[in-house]
CSV table of C-alpha atoms and ligand atoms in Angstrom, one decimal:
chain,number,residue,atom,x,y,z
Q,1,MET,CA,12.5,5.9,-112.2
Q,2,ASN,CA,14.5,2.6,-111.6
Q,3,SER,CA,14.9,0.9,-108.3
Q,4,THR,CA,18.1,2.6,-107.3
Q,5,GLU,CA,16.8,6.1,-108.4
Q,6,THR,CA,13.6,5.3,-106.0
Q,7,VAL,CA,15.8,4.5,-103.0
Q,8,ILE,CA,18.1,7.2,-103.5
Q,9,ASN,CA,15.2,9.6,-103.9
Q,10,HIS,CA,13.4,8.2,-100.7
Q,11,THR,CA,16.8,8.6,-98.7
Q,12,LYS,CA,17.5,12.1,-99.8
Q,13,LYS,CA,14.0,13.1,-98.6
Q,14,LEU,CA,14.3,11.5,-95.2
Q,15,THR,CA,17.6,13.2,-95.0
Q,16,GLU,CA,16.1,16.7,-95.3
Q,17,LYS,CA,12.9,15.3,-93.0
Q,18,LEU,CA,15.3,14.0,-90.3
Q,19,GLY,CA,18.4,16.2,-90.6
Q,20,ARG,CA,20.6,13.0,-90.6
Q,21,LYS,CA,21.1,10.3,-93.4
Q,22,PRO,CA,18.4,7.5,-92.2
Q,23,GLY,CA,19.9,4.8,-90.5
Q,24,VAL,CA,20.8,1.3,-91.3
Q,25,MET,CA,20.9,-1.4,-88.7
Q,26,ILE,CA,21.6,-4.9,-89.5
Q,27,ARG,CA,21.9,-7.9,-87.0
Q,28,THR,CA,23.3,-11.3,-88.2
Q,29,PHE,CA,22.6,-14.4,-86.7
Q,30,GLY,CA,24.6,-17.6,-87.4
Q,31,CYS,CA,27.8,-18.5,-89.3
Q,32,GLN,CA,30.3,-16.9,-91.5
Q,33,GLN,CA,28.4,-17.0,-94.7
Q,34,ASN,CA,25.7,-15.2,-93.0
Q,35,GLU,CA,28.0,-12.4,-91.9
Q,36,ALA,CA,29.5,-12.4,-95.4
Q,37,ASP,CA,25.8,-11.9,-97.0
Q,38,SER,CA,25.1,-9.1,-94.4
Q,39,GLU,CA,28.3,-7.6,-95.5
Q,40,VAL,CA,26.8,-7.4,-98.9
Q,41,LEU,CA,23.5,-6.0,-97.7
Q,42,MET,CA,25.2,-3.4,-95.7
Q,43,GLY,CA,27.2,-2.3,-99.0
Q,44,ILE,CA,24.1,-2.2,-100.9
Q,45,ALA,CA,22.3,-0.2,-98.4
Q,46,LEU,CA,25.3,2.2,-97.9
Q,47,SER,CA,25.3,2.8,-101.6
Q,48,LEU,CA,21.5,3.7,-101.1
Q,49,GLY,CA,22.0,6.6,-99.0
Q,50,TYR,CA,21.7,5.0,-95.6
Q,51,GLU,CA,24.3,5.2,-92.8
Q,52,LYS,CA,25.0,2.7,-90.5
Q,53,THR,CA,23.9,2.7,-87.0
Q,54,ASP,CA,23.9,0.5,-84.0
Q,55,ASP,CA,21.1,2.5,-82.4
Q,56,GLU,CA,17.9,0.8,-83.4
Q,57,LYS,CA,15.8,4.4,-82.8
Q,58,LYS,CA,17.8,5.9,-85.4
Q,59,ALA,CA,17.3,3.3,-87.9
Q,60,GLU,CA,15.0,3.7,-90.7
Q,61,LEU,CA,16.0,0.4,-92.3
Q,62,ILE,CA,16.3,-2.7,-89.7
Q,63,ILE,CA,17.5,-6.0,-91.3
Q,64,TYR,CA,17.6,-9.4,-89.5
Q,65,ASN,CA,19.5,-11.7,-91.2
Q,66,THR,CA,18.6,-15.1,-89.6
Q,67,CYS,CA,20.0,-18.8,-89.1
Q,68,ALA,CA,18.2,-22.1,-89.3
Q,69,VAL,CA,20.9,-24.5,-88.2
Q,70,ARG,CA,19.7,-25.3,-84.8
Q,71,GLU,CA,16.3,-24.7,-83.3
Q,72,HIS,CA,17.7,-22.2,-80.9
Q,73,ALA,CA,19.0,-19.9,-83.5
Q,74,GLU,CA,15.5,-19.6,-84.9
Q,75,LEU,CA,13.9,-18.8,-81.5
Q,76,LYS,CA,16.3,-16.2,-81.0
Q,77,ALA,CA,15.3,-14.6,-84.3
Q,78,LEU,CA,11.7,-14.8,-83.7
Q,79,SER,CA,12.0,-13.5,-80.2
Q,80,ILE,CA,13.7,-10.4,-81.1
Q,81,THR,CA,11.7,-9.8,-84.2
Q,82,GLY,CA,8.8,-9.9,-81.7
Q,83,GLN,CA,10.5,-6.7,-80.2
Q,84,LEU,CA,10.4,-4.8,-83.4
Q,85,LYS,CA,6.5,-4.4,-83.1
Q,86,HIS,CA,7.2,-1.1,-81.0
Q,87,LEU,CA,9.7,0.1,-82.9
Q,88,LYS,CA,7.7,0.1,-86.0
Q,89,SER,CA,4.7,1.8,-84.2
Q,90,GLU,CA,7.1,4.6,-82.8
Q,91,ASN,CA,8.9,5.1,-86.6
Q,92,PRO,CA,6.6,5.6,-89.3
Q,93,ASP,CA,9.6,5.7,-91.5
Q,94,LEU,CA,11.1,2.5,-90.7
Q,95,ILE,CA,11.1,-0.4,-93.0
Q,96,VAL,CA,11.8,-3.8,-91.4
Q,97,CYS,CA,13.2,-6.7,-93.4
Q,98,ILE,CA,13.8,-10.4,-92.4
Q,99,CYS,CA,16.1,-12.5,-94.5
Q,100,GLY,CA,18.4,-15.3,-94.5
Q,101,CYS,CA,18.3,-19.2,-93.9
Q,102,MET,CA,15.3,-19.3,-91.6
Q,103,VAL,CA,13.1,-17.2,-94.1
Q,104,SER,CA,14.1,-19.5,-96.9
Q,105,GLN,CA,12.0,-22.5,-95.1
Q,106,GLU,CA,8.4,-22.3,-96.4
Q,107,HIS,CA,7.0,-23.0,-93.0
Q,108,ARG,CA,9.0,-20.2,-91.3
Q,109,LEU,CA,8.1,-17.8,-93.9
Q,110,SER,CA,4.4,-18.4,-93.9
Q,111,GLN,CA,4.6,-18.2,-90.2
Q,112,MET,CA,6.2,-15.0,-90.2
Q,113,LYS,CA,3.7,-13.6,-93.2
Q,114,GLY,CA,0.8,-14.3,-90.7
Q,115,SER,CA,1.9,-13.6,-87.1
Q,116,TYR,CA,4.4,-10.6,-88.0
Q,117,PRO,CA,2.5,-8.2,-89.7
Q,118,TYR,CA,5.1,-5.2,-88.7
Q,119,VAL,CA,7.7,-7.0,-90.9
Q,120,ASP,CA,7.5,-5.4,-94.4
Q,121,ILE,CA,9.9,-7.5,-96.6
Q,122,LEU,CA,10.9,-11.2,-96.1
Q,123,PHE,CA,13.5,-13.0,-98.4
Q,124,GLY,CA,15.8,-15.8,-98.2
Q,125,THR,CA,19.4,-16.6,-98.8
Q,126,ALA,CA,19.5,-16.9,-102.5
Q,127,GLU,CA,18.7,-13.3,-103.7
Q,128,HIS,CA,19.8,-11.0,-101.3
Q,129,GLY,CA,21.4,-8.9,-104.1
Q,130,LYS,CA,18.0,-7.7,-104.9
Q,131,LEU,CA,17.4,-5.7,-101.9
Q,132,THR,CA,17.5,-2.5,-103.8
Q,133,ASP,CA,14.2,-3.8,-105.9
Q,134,TYR,CA,12.7,-5.0,-102.7
Q,135,LEU,CA,12.8,-1.7,-101.0
Q,136,ALA,CA,11.8,0.4,-104.3
Q,137,ASP,CA,8.8,-1.8,-104.5
Q,138,LYS,CA,7.9,-1.2,-100.6
Q,139,ILE,CA,8.6,2.9,-101.1
Q,140,LYS,CA,6.7,2.8,-104.2
Q,141,LYS,CA,3.2,0.8,-103.4
Q,142,GLY,CA,3.7,0.3,-99.5
Q,143,GLY,CA,2.2,-3.0,-98.3
Q,144,ARG,CA,4.3,-6.2,-97.4
Q,145,TYR,CA,6.7,-8.4,-99.7
Q,146,PHE,CA,7.3,-11.7,-99.6
Q,147,HIS,CA,10.4,-13.2,-101.5
Q,148,PRO,CA,10.8,-17.0,-101.9
Q,149,ASP,CA,14.0,-18.2,-103.0
Q,150,THR,CA,13.9,-18.8,-106.8
Q,151,ASP,CA,17.1,-17.9,-108.7
Q,152,TYR,CA,20.2,-19.5,-107.4
Q,153,SER,CA,22.6,-17.9,-109.9
Q,154,ILE,CA,25.8,-16.1,-108.7
Q,155,GLU,CA,25.8,-12.1,-108.8
Q,156,GLU,CA,29.1,-10.6,-109.0
Q,157,GLY,CA,30.4,-7.2,-108.5
Q,158,LEU,CA,27.6,-6.2,-105.5
Q,159,PRO,CA,29.1,-3.5,-103.0
Q,160,VAL,CA,30.2,-4.7,-99.7
Q,161,LYS,CA,30.9,-3.1,-96.6
Q,162,ARG,CA,33.5,-5.2,-94.5
Q,163,GLU,CA,33.1,-5.2,-90.8
Q,164,SER,CA,36.9,-5.4,-90.4
Q,165,SER,CA,39.8,-3.5,-92.3
Q,166,PHE,CA,42.1,-6.5,-91.7
Q,167,LYS,CA,40.1,-9.5,-91.8
Q,168,ALA,CA,37.8,-10.7,-94.7
Q,169,TRP,CA,35.7,-13.3,-95.7
Q,170,VAL,CA,35.6,-14.4,-99.3
Q,171,SER,CA,33.0,-16.8,-100.5
Q,172,VAL,CA,34.5,-19.5,-102.9
Q,173,MET,CA,31.3,-21.4,-103.4
Q,174,TYR,CA,27.6,-21.4,-102.2
Q,175,GLY,CA,25.0,-23.9,-101.3
Q,176,CYS,CA,25.5,-27.6,-100.3
Q,177,ASN,CA,24.8,-31.2,-101.9
Q,178,ASN,CA,25.6,-33.5,-99.3
Q,179,PHE,CA,22.3,-33.6,-97.6
Q,180,CYS,CA,23.6,-34.9,-94.2
Q,181,THR,CA,20.4,-36.2,-92.7
Q,182,TYR,CA,20.6,-33.8,-89.7
Q,183,CYS,CA,21.2,-30.7,-91.7
Q,184,VAL,CA,18.9,-28.1,-93.1
Q,185,VAL,CA,21.6,-26.4,-95.1
Q,186,PRO,CA,20.9,-27.9,-98.4
Q,187,TYR,CA,17.3,-26.8,-98.1
Q,188,VAL,CA,17.8,-23.1,-97.6
Q,189,ARG,CA,21.1,-22.5,-99.3
Q,190,GLY,CA,20.2,-24.5,-102.7
Q,191,ARG,CA,22.7,-26.6,-104.7
Q,192,GLU,CA,26.4,-26.2,-105.0
Q,193,ARG,CA,27.5,-23.6,-107.3
Q,194,SER,CA,31.1,-21.9,-107.4
Q,195,ARG,CA,32.3,-18.5,-108.3
Q,196,ARG,CA,34.8,-18.1,-111.4
Q,197,LYS,CA,38.3,-18.4,-110.1
Q,198,GLU,CA,39.2,-14.8,-111.6
Q,199,CYS,CA,36.6,-13.1,-109.8
Q,200,ILE,CA,38.1,-14.8,-106.5
Q,201,LEU,CA,41.5,-14.0,-107.6
Q,202,GLU,CA,40.7,-10.3,-108.0
Q,203,GLU,CA,38.8,-10.0,-105.0
Q,204,VAL,CA,41.7,-11.3,-103.0
Q,205,LYS,CA,44.3,-9.7,-104.8
Q,206,ALA,CA,42.2,-6.1,-104.0
Q,207,LEU,CA,41.9,-7.0,-100.4
Q,208,VAL,CA,45.8,-7.7,-99.9
Q,209,ALA,CA,46.3,-4.5,-101.8
Q,210,ASP,CA,44.0,-2.9,-99.3
Q,211,GLY,CA,46.1,-4.2,-96.5
Q,212,VAL,CA,43.9,-6.9,-95.2
Q,213,LYS,CA,46.1,-9.4,-93.1
Q,214,GLU,CA,43.7,-12.4,-93.1
Q,215,ILE,CA,41.1,-13.8,-95.6
Q,216,THR,CA,39.2,-16.8,-95.0
Q,217,LEU,CA,37.7,-18.5,-97.9
Q,218,LEU,CA,34.2,-19.7,-97.2
Q,219,GLY,CA,32.1,-22.4,-98.6
Q,220,GLN,CA,29.8,-25.3,-97.0
Q,221,ASN,CA,32.3,-27.9,-98.4
Q,222,VAL,CA,35.3,-25.9,-100.2
Q,223,ASN,CA,36.6,-29.1,-101.5
Q,224,SER,CA,33.7,-29.6,-104.1
Q,225,TYR,CA,35.0,-26.1,-105.3
Q,226,GLY,CA,35.1,-25.8,-109.2
Q,227,LYS,CA,32.6,-28.8,-109.8
Q,228,GLY,CA,30.4,-28.3,-112.4
Q,229,LEU,CA,32.4,-25.1,-113.9
Q,230,TYR,CA,35.8,-26.8,-114.6
Q,231,THR,CA,36.8,-29.9,-115.3
Q,232,ASP,CA,40.5,-29.8,-114.2
Q,233,TYR,CA,40.7,-27.0,-111.6
Q,234,ASP,CA,39.6,-27.8,-107.9
Q,235,PHE,CA,40.0,-26.1,-104.4
Q,236,ALA,CA,43.8,-27.2,-104.1
Q,237,ASP,CA,44.5,-25.4,-107.4
Q,238,LEU,CA,42.7,-22.2,-106.3
Q,239,LEU,CA,44.8,-22.0,-103.0
Q,240,GLU,CA,48.0,-22.7,-105.1
Q,241,ASP,CA,46.6,-19.5,-107.4
Q,242,ILE,CA,45.9,-17.3,-104.4
Q,243,CYS,CA,49.4,-18.1,-102.7
Q,244,GLY,CA,50.9,-16.3,-106.0
Q,245,ILE,CA,49.7,-13.2,-104.9
Q,246,GLU,CA,52.4,-11.2,-103.4
Q,247,GLY,CA,51.8,-9.7,-100.0
Q,248,ASP,CA,51.9,-10.1,-96.1
Q,249,TYR,CA,48.7,-12.0,-95.3
Q,250,LEU,CA,47.3,-15.2,-94.0
Q,251,ILE,CA,45.0,-17.4,-95.7
Q,252,ARG,CA,42.3,-19.4,-93.7
Q,253,PHE,CA,39.4,-21.8,-95.3
Q,254,MET,CA,36.3,-23.6,-94.1
Q,255,THR,CA,34.7,-26.0,-94.2
Q,256,SER,CA,36.4,-29.3,-95.5
Q,257,HIS,CA,34.3,-32.4,-95.8
Q,258,PRO,CA,36.4,-35.5,-94.6
Q,259,LYS,CA,34.9,-37.4,-97.7
Q,260,ASP,CA,36.2,-34.8,-100.1
Q,261,ALA,CA,39.4,-33.6,-98.3
Q,262,THR,CA,42.4,-34.7,-100.8
Q,263,GLU,CA,45.9,-35.2,-100.1
Q,264,LYS,CA,46.8,-32.8,-103.0
Q,265,LEU,CA,44.9,-30.1,-100.8
Q,266,ILE,CA,47.1,-31.1,-97.6
Q,267,ASP,CA,50.2,-30.9,-100.0
Q,268,VAL,CA,49.7,-27.5,-101.3
Q,269,MET,CA,49.0,-26.3,-97.6
Q,270,THR,CA,52.1,-28.1,-96.5
Q,271,ALA,CA,54.0,-26.4,-99.3
Q,272,HIS,CA,52.5,-22.9,-98.5
Q,273,SER,CA,53.0,-23.0,-94.7
Q,274,GLN,CA,56.6,-23.8,-94.1
Q,275,PRO,CA,57.4,-22.5,-90.6
Q,276,ASP,CA,60.9,-21.4,-91.8
Q,277,SER,CA,59.1,-18.9,-94.3
Q,278,ARG,CA,56.4,-16.5,-94.1
Q,279,PRO,CA,53.5,-18.6,-94.2
Q,280,ARG,CA,50.8,-17.9,-96.6
Q,281,ILE,CA,48.1,-20.4,-95.7
Q,282,ALA,CA,47.7,-21.1,-91.9
Q,283,ARG,CA,48.4,-24.2,-90.4
Q,284,GLN,CA,45.0,-24.7,-89.1
Q,285,PHE,CA,42.3,-27.0,-90.5
Q,286,HIS,CA,38.7,-27.2,-89.5
Q,287,LEU,CA,37.6,-31.0,-90.1
Q,288,PRO,CA,34.1,-31.9,-88.8
Q,289,LEU,CA,33.8,-35.2,-87.5
Q,290,GLN,CA,30.3,-35.0,-86.3
Q,291,SER,CA,30.5,-38.6,-84.6
Q,292,GLY,CA,33.0,-41.2,-83.7
Q,293,SER,CA,30.8,-43.9,-84.6
Q,294,ASP,CA,30.9,-45.7,-88.0
Q,295,ARG,CA,26.9,-46.7,-87.5
Q,296,VAL,CA,25.9,-42.9,-86.6
Q,297,LEU,CA,28.2,-41.8,-89.6
Q,298,LYS,CA,26.1,-43.8,-92.0
Q,299,ALA,CA,23.0,-42.7,-90.4
Q,300,MET,CA,24.2,-39.1,-90.9
Q,301,ASN,CA,25.0,-39.6,-94.5
Q,302,ARG,CA,28.4,-38.7,-94.3
Q,303,HIS,CA,30.1,-41.1,-96.4
Q,304,TYR,CA,33.4,-41.6,-94.4
Q,305,THR,CA,34.4,-43.8,-91.7
Q,306,ARG,CA,36.6,-43.2,-88.4
Q,307,GLU,CA,39.3,-45.1,-90.2
Q,308,ARG,CA,39.3,-42.7,-93.3
Q,309,TYR,CA,38.7,-39.8,-91.2
Q,310,LEU,CA,42.1,-41.1,-88.8
Q,311,SER,CA,44.0,-41.5,-91.8
Q,312,LEU,CA,43.5,-38.0,-93.3
Q,313,VAL,CA,44.6,-36.7,-89.8
Q,314,ASP,CA,47.7,-38.8,-89.8
Q,315,TYR,CA,48.4,-37.4,-93.2
Q,316,MET,CA,48.0,-33.9,-92.2
Q,317,ARG,CA,50.3,-34.4,-89.2
Q,318,GLU,CA,52.9,-36.4,-91.2
Q,319,LYS,CA,53.2,-33.4,-93.4
Q,320,MET,CA,52.4,-30.6,-91.0
Q,321,PRO,CA,53.4,-31.9,-87.5
Q,322,ASP,CA,52.4,-28.7,-85.8
Q,323,ILE,CA,49.2,-28.3,-87.5
Q,324,ALA,CA,46.0,-27.4,-85.3
Q,325,ILE,CA,42.9,-29.4,-86.0
Q,326,SER,CA,39.5,-28.4,-85.1
Q,327,THR,CA,36.1,-30.2,-85.4
Q,328,ASP,CA,32.5,-30.1,-84.8
Q,329,ILE,CA,30.5,-32.6,-83.1
Q,330,ILE,CA,27.0,-33.2,-82.8
Q,331,VAL,CA,25.7,-35.2,-79.4
Q,332,GLY,CA,22.6,-37.3,-79.7
Q,333,PHE,CA,21.8,-37.7,-82.8
Q,334,PRO,CA,18.8,-40.0,-83.2
Q,335,THR,CA,19.5,-43.7,-82.6
Q,336,GLU,CA,23.0,-42.9,-80.7
Q,337,THR,CA,24.0,-45.2,-78.1
Q,338,GLU,CA,26.0,-45.2,-75.5
Q,339,GLU,CA,28.5,-47.0,-77.3
Q,340,ASP,CA,28.1,-44.8,-80.2
Q,341,PHE,CA,28.9,-42.0,-77.7
Q,342,GLU,CA,32.0,-43.6,-76.3
Q,343,GLY,CA,33.2,-44.1,-79.8
Q,344,THR,CA,33.0,-40.1,-80.2
Q,345,LEU,CA,35.2,-39.7,-76.7
Q,346,GLU,CA,37.3,-42.2,-77.9
Q,347,MET,CA,38.0,-40.2,-81.1
Q,348,LEU,CA,38.5,-37.0,-79.1
Q,349,GLU,CA,41.2,-38.9,-76.9
Q,350,LYS,CA,42.8,-40.1,-80.0
Q,351,ILE,CA,43.1,-37.3,-82.3
Q,352,ARG,CA,43.5,-34.5,-79.5
Q,353,TYR,CA,42.0,-31.7,-81.2
Q,354,ASP,CA,43.1,-28.1,-80.6
Q,355,ALA,CA,39.6,-26.9,-80.6
Q,356,PHE,CA,35.9,-28.0,-81.2
Q,357,PHE,CA,32.4,-26.8,-81.6
Q,358,SER,CA,30.1,-29.1,-79.9
Q,359,PHE,CA,26.1,-29.3,-80.5
Q,360,ILE,CA,23.5,-31.0,-78.9
Q,361,TYR,CA,21.4,-32.4,-81.8
Q,362,SER,CA,18.3,-30.3,-83.0
Q,363,ILE,CA,15.6,-31.4,-84.9
Q,364,ARG,CA,15.1,-29.9,-88.1
Q,365,LYS,CA,12.0,-30.0,-89.9
Q,366,GLY,CA,12.0,-31.7,-93.3
Q,367,THR,CA,15.3,-33.3,-92.7
Q,368,PRO,CA,15.5,-37.3,-92.9
Q,369,ALA,CA,16.9,-37.4,-89.0
Q,370,GLU,CA,13.6,-35.7,-88.1
Q,371,LYS,CA,11.6,-39.2,-88.4
Q,372,MET,CA,14.2,-41.1,-86.8
Q,373,GLU,CA,14.2,-42.2,-83.2
Q,374,GLN,CA,15.1,-39.5,-81.0
Q,375,VAL,CA,17.6,-39.5,-78.0
Q,376,PRO,CA,16.0,-38.2,-74.9
Q,377,GLU,CA,16.8,-34.7,-73.7
Q,378,LYS,CA,18.1,-35.6,-70.6
Q,379,VAL,CA,20.4,-38.0,-71.9
Q,380,LYS,CA,21.7,-35.7,-74.9
Q,381,SER,CA,22.5,-33.0,-72.0
Q,382,GLU,CA,24.3,-35.5,-69.9
Q,383,ARG,CA,26.3,-36.6,-72.6
Q,384,PHE,CA,27.1,-33.2,-73.9
Q,385,MET,CA,28.5,-32.3,-70.7
Q,386,ARG,CA,30.6,-35.5,-70.2
Q,387,MET,CA,32.3,-34.6,-73.7
Q,388,LEU,CA,33.0,-30.8,-72.7
Q,389,ASP,CA,35.2,-32.4,-69.6
Q,390,VAL,CA,37.0,-34.5,-72.0
Q,391,GLN,CA,37.7,-31.8,-74.6
Q,392,ASN,CA,38.3,-29.0,-71.9
Q,393,ARG,CA,41.2,-31.2,-70.4
Q,394,ILE,CA,42.6,-31.8,-73.9
Q,395,SER,CA,42.5,-28.1,-74.7
Q,396,LEU,CA,43.9,-26.9,-71.6
Q,397,GLU,CA,46.9,-29.3,-72.1
Q,398,LYS,CA,47.5,-28.7,-75.5
Q,399,ASN,CA,47.3,-24.8,-74.6
Q,400,LYS,CA,50.1,-25.2,-71.9
Q,401,GLU,CA,52.4,-26.4,-74.7
Q,402,TYR,CA,52.4,-22.9,-76.2
Q,403,ILE,CA,53.8,-21.5,-72.6
Q,404,GLY,CA,57.3,-19.9,-73.1
Q,405,LYS,CA,57.0,-19.7,-77.1
Q,406,THR,CA,56.8,-16.9,-79.0
Q,407,GLU,CA,53.5,-16.6,-81.5
Q,408,ARG,CA,53.1,-14.3,-84.3
Q,409,VAL,CA,49.7,-12.7,-83.6
Q,410,LEU,CA,47.1,-10.5,-85.6
Q,411,VAL,CA,45.9,-8.2,-83.0
Q,412,GLU,CA,42.1,-7.9,-83.4
Q,413,GLY,CA,40.9,-5.2,-80.8
Q,414,ARG,CA,40.5,-4.8,-77.2
Q,415,SER,CA,39.5,-8.0,-75.2
Q,416,LYS,CA,35.6,-7.8,-74.6
Q,417,THR,CA,36.1,-9.1,-71.3
Q,418,ASP,CA,39.0,-6.7,-70.0
Q,419,GLY,CA,39.6,-3.7,-71.7
Q,420,ASP,CA,42.9,-3.1,-70.7
Q,421,MET,CA,44.0,-6.2,-72.6
Q,422,LEU,CA,44.5,-6.5,-76.6
Q,423,THR,CA,43.2,-9.8,-78.1
Q,424,GLY,CA,44.3,-11.7,-81.4
Q,425,ARG,CA,44.6,-15.0,-82.8
Q,426,ASN,CA,47.9,-16.9,-83.7
Q,427,GLU,CA,48.5,-18.6,-87.0
Q,428,LYS,CA,46.7,-21.9,-85.3
Q,429,ASN,CA,43.8,-19.7,-84.5
Q,430,ARG,CA,44.4,-19.7,-80.8
Q,431,LEU,CA,43.0,-16.5,-78.9
Q,432,ILE,CA,45.8,-14.8,-77.1
Q,433,HIS,CA,45.2,-11.7,-74.6
Q,434,PHE,CA,48.0,-9.3,-73.9
Q,435,GLU,CA,48.6,-5.7,-73.0
Q,436,GLY,CA,49.6,-3.0,-75.5
Q,437,ASP,CA,48.2,0.2,-77.0
Q,438,ASP,CA,45.7,0.5,-79.9
Q,439,GLY,CA,48.6,1.1,-82.4
Q,440,TYR,CA,49.1,-2.7,-82.7
Q,441,ILE,CA,45.5,-3.2,-84.1
Q,442,GLY,CA,45.1,-4.5,-87.5
Q,443,SER,CA,48.8,-5.7,-87.6
Q,444,PHE,CA,50.8,-8.7,-86.8
Q,445,ALA,CA,52.8,-8.6,-83.7
Q,446,ASP,CA,55.2,-11.2,-81.7
Q,447,VAL,CA,53.7,-12.3,-78.3
Q,448,GLU,CA,55.6,-14.4,-75.7
Q,449,VAL,CA,52.8,-16.6,-74.0
Q,450,ILE,CA,53.2,-16.4,-70.4
Q,451,SER,CA,50.0,-18.4,-69.3
Q,452,ALA,CA,47.4,-20.6,-70.7
Q,453,ASP,CA,43.7,-21.7,-69.5
Q,454,THR,CA,41.1,-24.0,-71.3
Q,455,TYR,CA,40.1,-21.5,-73.8
Q,456,CYS,CA,42.8,-18.8,-74.4
Q,457,LEU,CA,46.3,-17.9,-73.8
Q,458,THR,CA,48.0,-14.8,-71.9
Q,459,GLY,CA,51.2,-13.1,-73.0
Q,460,LYS,CA,53.5,-10.4,-73.4
Q,461,ILE,CA,53.9,-8.3,-76.6
Q,462,LEU,CA,57.5,-8.4,-78.1
Q,463,LYS,CA,57.5,-6.1,-81.1
Q,464,LYS,CA,55.5,-5.5,-83.9
Y,501,SAH,N1,29.1,-27.2,-94.1
Y,501,SAH,C1,29.7,-27.2,-92.9
Y,501,SAH,C2,29.0,-26.6,-91.7
Y,501,SAH,C3,27.5,-26.7,-91.5
Y,501,SAH,S1,26.6,-26.1,-90.0
Y,501,SAH,C4,30.0,-28.6,-92.6
Y,501,SAH,O1,29.6,-29.6,-93.3
Y,501,SAH,O2,30.8,-28.8,-91.4
Y,501,SAH,C5,27.7,-26.1,-88.9
Y,501,SAH,C6,27.7,-27.6,-87.8
Y,501,SAH,O3,26.5,-27.3,-87.3
Y,501,SAH,C7,27.7,-28.7,-88.4
Y,501,SAH,O4,29.3,-29.2,-88.8
Y,501,SAH,C8,27.1,-29.6,-87.4
Y,501,SAH,O5,28.0,-29.9,-86.5
Y,501,SAH,C9,26.1,-28.3,-86.8
Y,501,SAH,N2,24.8,-29.0,-87.0
Y,501,SAH,C10,24.0,-28.9,-88.3
Y,501,SAH,N3,22.9,-29.3,-87.9
Y,501,SAH,C11,22.4,-29.6,-86.8
Y,501,SAH,C12,21.6,-29.9,-86.2
Y,501,SAH,N4,20.5,-30.1,-86.7
Y,501,SAH,N5,21.8,-30.2,-84.8
Y,501,SAH,C13,22.9,-29.8,-84.1
Y,501,SAH,N6,24.0,-29.5,-84.9
Y,501,SAH,C14,23.7,-29.4,-86.2
Y,502,SF4,FE1,24.9,-29.5,-93.7
Y,502,SF4,FE2,26.4,-31.9,-94.2
Y,502,SF4,FE3,25.9,-29.7,-96.3
Y,502,SF4,FE4,27.6,-29.4,-94.0
Y,502,SF4,S1,28.3,-30.9,-95.7
Y,502,SF4,S2,26.1,-27.9,-94.7
Y,502,SF4,S3,26.5,-30.6,-92.3
Y,502,SF4,S4,24.6,-31.2,-95.3
């Protein structure tokens, strides 16, 4: 019996025993790449005879897909893994898998091996496509299984169960070669490797044919797309080819490293996002700055300066004056002085981002910054609050500029904070709340903006 037959046989037996299909519950921590990986894990589990559940008591397979980018994410995953102990003792049929970036670190893998005996299967980020084999081993032989990452080759054609019927992630590449000194990603996700363009174009075509309205292309540094695979085809060429696919949809992409973002890419965006036509590419660009100090950027191994960054922003705004730019900032990177930090605040004032994601620096084991002179916690959190004040004021001012305008919004669902309101995002990725019935969910609607606050807009729906 091969692995697939073994697992299907197992889920059939469980179905007879339980009077329902065995449940699978997947919990995802961290970034969009992890969400995309979890959709593959769910696709595989469903193809093997499991049924999706959000109730852990009805789960015969629980998978936690973990994050390692900051300590907080790891502590959270470890803490909820601890809570699985009682479920495992209550349900003898339960198989527990912990996977993802946290497990791709040797020290965490051995910690979980030793201190979490009720975890059956541990695997990292590189080979989640082998879930069927991992489960078959467990079912056939019992015991516990630990799979460090070894094979980083790309596996195409795995089943995918997408969370949304109208929004989709499409990975264009995996891994990272940049080794920013604070970051664990290159260690846990391996070296850069790109998917073949034919596979990406086919996937996008199929999604558009299925009525998907928003597709986000994913990669740790999308501008490295194609390196090592093609000599004369890059991310801008890929975007151009994707835009040739007919249909009513919007493309986003992330993340662009400022050292590699090209004028060619900005030109392709400009051509396919003209406001007087139906834009194919959203006029929104995520360009992580990380720090506004040249000295800190050098210590971070980022390979750009404030000047280079500002010239990119100028070029974008010259070509697309209404483009929304967002960023990531790390506060309290080792050795950051008050003057360095003020450089970051100055960049926020200069650039006036539409949105930002800010992080307090978190020490990551095995990275060069771990050994650098650390900034005291108190100073880090005080700077963090000062930075939030600056950006919150700018965000509010920028949001107010939308009042009275009509925005085309992809309606995503009910607001989590107010069930009477629908929620969605405009092309610029701004969150907008408005009243309306469920029939709008999953389609574009025109919404007139009535009021604005720091994090979202409120509006009135005009028409579908
Ligand atoms: N490849 C992407 C995303 C990497 S992780 C990029 O280069 O932008 C997402 C964000 O987490 C980073 O942009 C950075 O701002 C933040 N981050 C990464 N490592 C961190 C650390 N050790 N402490 C705090 N924030 C970190
Ligand atoms: Fe991490 Fe830098 Fe790679 Fe982004 S580019 S994943 S921040 S090492």
